[in-house]
Each structure stands twice: as C-alpha cells, then as structure tokens.
C-alpha cells in the first residue's frame, strides 16, 4: 500500500465527523504529546502489541490515540493510562531491520477516554474529543502576545531553540496551539505537561504556560550569571596560565630560576611520592598538596598549607633499620664521660645489652631521678652517643599547656606542632634519643595537663599511632628512646611512673667532686676561658677547700662556678700586670700557674660554709638527724626546750608536714611512757611543762617519718639534761611501741653525713641491704650501726 500524504490529513471536515469514536491506544512512557505537532514515534521490536496496533491503524483510517502512562509498567492496561491523550494520524511508516517500527504522526486534537473496550493487548477505548474553550476573548489575545514576546526572549538566550522552532511559533495562528507548542518545547515536568494537556480552557492553559516561561527565564538568568562568572574565572585562569608560561620561558631564556611556588610544589611532590604513603595518610597529604597547587601565593591560607606540607615532607616516615652498637665501646664512653655513678652505669649497660640482643629499635622510657648538678642531662647525651643515635633535649619545667606537647590546631594563627613531632623533624630520625627534662615540675592549668599529654607519647600501646593535633596523622613514635629527668618522684603522676624504668642518682661526696673537677670541670673551663690545657693547675688541697667551704651541695654546678670564677679573676689580674709590656696574648700563653688554698681564699673570698656551720648537738635537748630532699641528702638539727606551763603538751615549729607532726606526737608518747617506766620524769612533770620542739631553717618545708628516732633522742637528751655523743647522726621511723622502721634515701643521707663530718650513722636494721648499693668510697671512714628499737638508740647515743 502506498504511504498516505499530508493532503489526506488536511480534510476540511468537523472533528466529530473526521475522527473515529473508538481509538487504538498507544501508551508512551516519556512526556505527553500535544496537538498540532508532527513527530516521529518509535515502536521497539519488544512490543509486538503496539506494533500490531500501528499496523492495523495504518491499514485502516490511520488514527491512533497517544496517551501517557502514569507509571512505567511492563505490560500496561487502560487503567495505567491518564484519561486525556492526543489523537494522531499516521503519515508514514518505516519497518526497521531489527523488527521495530518507526512512524511519523501528525497530532490533531485532545480526547478523553470515555469507556474501555479492550483493556490490554491491544488497548481500545471509546473516546470523546475535547474542544478548546474561550479561545477568542480579549484576554486570550493579550496572553497570546505575551507568550510570543516572552518566548522570543527565552529562545534568543537559549541555543537549544532552533530557528525553525521560532518560525513555527510565530506562524501558528490559533492561541490554544501556541500554548500547546510552547508547553511541548519547554523543560517542564511531565506531570505538569499532562495538566496543561488536560486543560481545555485556552485562557487558563496560556496562564499556566506563561508561569512556566517566567520560571524558565529565571533559570536562564541564574544560569547566565553562573556561566559568566565561570567564564570570567576560566578566562582569568587561562590568562594567568599563559602569563606564567610566558614568564617561565623568559626566565629560562635569562637563566633565572622558576617561581618559588612551582619549585616548592615540585619539591613537596617528589618527597611525598618517595614516602609511598597509604590509607588515611596518603589521602590527607595528597589533598593538601592539591590544595597548595590551586592556592594563590597571596592567599592567607597559602602559608598555612605550605608550612604543613613542609612539616610532612621533613618527618622521617619510613622505618629505619636497627643501628648496631658495641657494649664495650658503650662502657668506655660512659666511663669517659662520667666519674662514679657505678650503679647507674651498670643499669644502663644492662638496658643496652637487652636492646642489642633483640636487635630492636623499639624505644624505651627511663626516668633519671636525683638532685641538681649530678649529671642527669649529660648521661642522656652519653646514651645517645653509645647507641649512635641523634640526641634531642627539651624541658617541660613549669609547662602548663598540653598543646606544647601535642601541638596546636591548624586553625589558629601561629599554630605549630608539639615538641615531639618538632624533635623528630629536627633529628630527621625515627629512632632518636629524646631527653625530657624536669618532668616533676609540670603544672595543670586551663590549657590542659601536660603530664596527661605525655602519657600517650610514652605508652607503648598508644605511641605506635601518636596523633599530634597539628599534624593530625598517625605517626609511630614507638622507636624513640625517651629519657626523663626529675629531682623527685613525689610530684610525678603515678601513671607516668608506671610507664618508665626508674634510675636514681645520688649526690657526690667531696672525693668524687675533686675527681670530677680534675677530669672534667677544669679542662672544660680552661678551654672556655681561652687557657691552655695545662696552663693552670689546682692542688688537691685547693679543690678540697672548694668542696668543703664553697660548694657543699649534692651536685657540682656550684663547684664549676667557683672554678670559673677563680680562672676569670686569675686572667684579669695577670693581664692587668702585662698590659704595659705589649703583646699580652703571647706573653700570657707562656706562663703557667698553680692555684693553692691561698689563691682560692683570695679569689673566692669569705667561705660560704665553714666549720662553725657544721651541725653539732652541743647542748642538751638537741640531736642530729639525716634527711632526704629533692636537692640531695642533708643533716637535720633538732632543738627542744621545756617551758613551765599549766597545760603541758607539745609545741612544734619549723614548717612541718602532717606526717612529721604525727612522728613528733608518736615520739612524745613513747618518751613519756619510757620516762615514767625508768623513773626519769613522772607524769606530773610532763603536765607542768610544755615541750617546744623546733626544726631549724624554719622557711624550708619538711615532711616524712624518718626523723622519728632523732626526735626521741632530742627529747631524751632534754629530760635527762645530757648531751648526745658527738659525731653521731641517725635516721629511722619510730612506731608507737618503740620499733625502728625502715626508711628511704640511705645513700643520699650517707653522703650528707660524710659532708658534715659525721663518723657514726644509726639506721634501721631493715635497711642493711641498702648498704650494698652505697659505693665503698662513700662508706669509707663511716661506722654504720643498725638498730631495731628505740632502746638501742638511747643506749648508743648517751
């Protein structure tokens, strides 16, 4: 059969005569098709029923009903269709090679499904045709002009509207068809298009379409604004890019280095690529790198991102192999760097031996505890030398801000990483030796608790993924060898102590100070002051005089200051004499000097300590005790007097802590009972006398139970009116029944006793095992008497 032509369609007959009362229905899933449109319609080879409908219609009168589906279904029926559709006439049919059919249809008029004749396969319905209403009113004419005018503006600004569409819109002479045509080409939701299709009133239809045109104009306006902004940005970026490329070419021609940003980006990229990051670290770092590339150097965030990348690229991310070391060489280094401290050296060597056996670079935590000036910091340096590792030291004394340990947030101006990450950046090693000084002097404030921040750093279960707040990436610090120093353990939090091995360093006796001065302090100070190694010599008596009268503290810092003072005054005196002779330096270099006791007294002046300051129990009611302080051991002079009183009792002065006050009460109770049992004093005497017990150096706080037997001795001396024997000092806690309990710090107390010319030390028998840890040099010339009860003490001292 021949294809029908357009002339067959254009019959000048009324619609009710031209269109059939029943139609085959073609469901469409896309958008509804409006009347007055010539459009292709594709029927796929999967839909045999629709193909059959097209074939039958084409063989017949050529009319089909096109209706939109409410929802997409595999096998639709009439109930799945909207009630209003468009009648169309098939103009041409083309059979496709794959079995499908492509037809060109001319849509003509709206219809409404009145009755279902065949619900499915193929769908047939009785229909009634919908005529346009109110299509010739004055308002419709005005709306027609408005639609055409507004659509011209839309089509001019939208390249998707072709010239043919514009001509068709102008040439349409019926208002309803203009509204239908515009509704079909606007980007409107299909349900809204269906509502327009179902509106027979032309005026209402045109008003709906005009609203959608206005929305389209607003969308186009915003789109144009966004497009213009993007174009401006792209044009600026392109212009900047071409200018930068041109600048690079000029710089290359002139032999000038490229801009710093490109150079930095290339440097960061090379370093970061070499680390071969994975997971979270890779994602975060490359994100920052990309941001750095896009940022303008004048942007406020540029410096922040650059500093962050500089830190990341400077940290030692990759694992480092175990650095082997020689234990023999380690012993030599420790012996060379430090005199004495035999127990400390042995424990360090034992520690290093375990690490050598394991061939493990996993870090450890040591706490070196001792008075100032005994060499804690220098021991840390020596450990780093023995292990062939870089050394980094920082102090947390007085630290009150946890951010200095764990870093600051990058959002703050001037933010920086914490001390741990900063130290790793400086040492460029993943397994350095870190020395954290003065951990006993940290404080808590509103900025956090630095001690708590250190817990994560030092805990081997947590520090494998330590997160600095500035870096905020997991970093393994478990290979760091941490060495902490403190003067006392009392103020260090217990959780921090649990994570560390404690090594205690005691003070030096005079003989040790002299040897340290000869081997370390004098050579170091001669070099510092520009003197030759053997140009100035100190006699042993001169050094002994400094130790006994000018530097009697536990450490050697004041000893070193005295030597420095002597050398400076010597240089000043000799240069003053030589100035008139010309070349001072060459003359001075030829001279050699010997410093003896006379020069020491001349240069250092009046002694800080003298024999009169050595504490002695020279009158009844006094006793010499031994005490431990954070500055080392010390001797303690107790004084007591009895004052007539109606109430009796015990009065205490000298800044005593609660434990020491309780010790004094215990001693007083014991002495009362002892005096009554041995008929030394009766109860009436104690009721009529107040005993005043004073601990001199009243400005110094004192606490602890180890003065128990010393208080008993002072009180027994008072009530018996007897002096205790000279050259004796004691330490020991007293129980209420007179038992002598063990104490701590015996080594430090022994050093203090020797420094103060004590010959005999009374101490608890339970502490006899501690004597083995005291070097023979310290014990030399001393007599140690262990006791178990207060009666033995009384028998020994009177």
Coordinates of N, CA, C and O in Angstrom, one line a residue, residues 138-149 178 202-207 210:
X138 N -10.7 38.9 24.5 CA -9.7 39.9 24.5 C -8.5 39.5 25.4 O -7.4 39.8 25.0
X139 N -8.8 38.8 26.5 CA -7.7 38.4 27.4 C -6.8 37.4 26.7 O -5.6 37.4 26.9
X140 N -7.4 36.5 25.9 CA -6.6 35.5 25.2 C -5.7 36.2 24.2 O -4.5 35.8 24.0
X141 N -6.2 37.2 23.5 CA -5.3 37.9 22.6 C -4.1 38.5 23.3 O -3.0 38.5 22.8
X142 N -4.4 39.1 24.4 CA -3.3 39.7 25.2 C -2.3 38.7 25.7 O -1.1 38.9 25.6
X143 N -2.8 37.6 26.1 CA -1.9 36.5 26.6 C -1.1 35.9 25.4 O 0.0 35.5 25.6
X144 N -1.7 35.9 24.2 CA -1.0 35.4 23.0 C 0.2 36.2 22.8 O 1.3 35.7 22.5
X145 N 0.0 37.5 22.8 CA 1.1 38.5 22.5 C 2.2 38.3 23.6 O 3.4 38.3 23.3
X146 N 1.7 38.2 24.9 CA 2.7 38.0 26.0 C 3.5 36.7 25.8 O 4.7 36.7 26.0
X147 N 2.8 35.6 25.5 CA 3.5 34.3 25.3 C 4.6 34.4 24.2 O 5.7 34.0 24.4
X148 N 4.2 35.0 23.1 CA 5.1 35.1 21.9 C 6.3 36.0 22.3 O 7.4 35.6 22.0
X149 N 6.0 37.1 23.0 CA 7.1 38.0 23.3 C 8.1 37.4 24.3 O 9.3 37.5 24.1
X178 N -0.7 27.7 20.1 CA 0.6 28.4 20.6 C 1.0 27.9 22.0 O 2.1 27.6 22.3
X202 N -8.6 27.7 27.0 CA -7.4 28.2 26.4 C -6.7 29.3 27.3 O -5.5 29.4 27.5
X203 N -7.6 30.2 27.9 CA -7.0 31.2 28.8 C -6.3 30.7 29.9 O -5.1 31.1 30.2
X204 N -6.9 29.7 30.6 CA -6.2 29.1 31.7 C -4.9 28.3 31.3 O -3.9 28.4 32.0
X205 N -5.0 27.7 30.1 CA -3.8 27.0 29.6 C -2.7 27.9 29.4 O -1.5 27.7 29.7
X206 N -3.0 29.1 28.8 CA -2.0 30.1 28.4 C -1.4 30.7 29.7 O -0.2 31.0 29.8
X207 N -2.2 30.9 30.7 CA -1.7 31.4 32.0 C -0.7 30.5 32.6 O 0.3 30.9 33.2
X210 N 2.5 30.6 30.7 CA 3.2 31.9 31.0 C 4.0 31.8 32.3 O 5.1 32.3 32.4

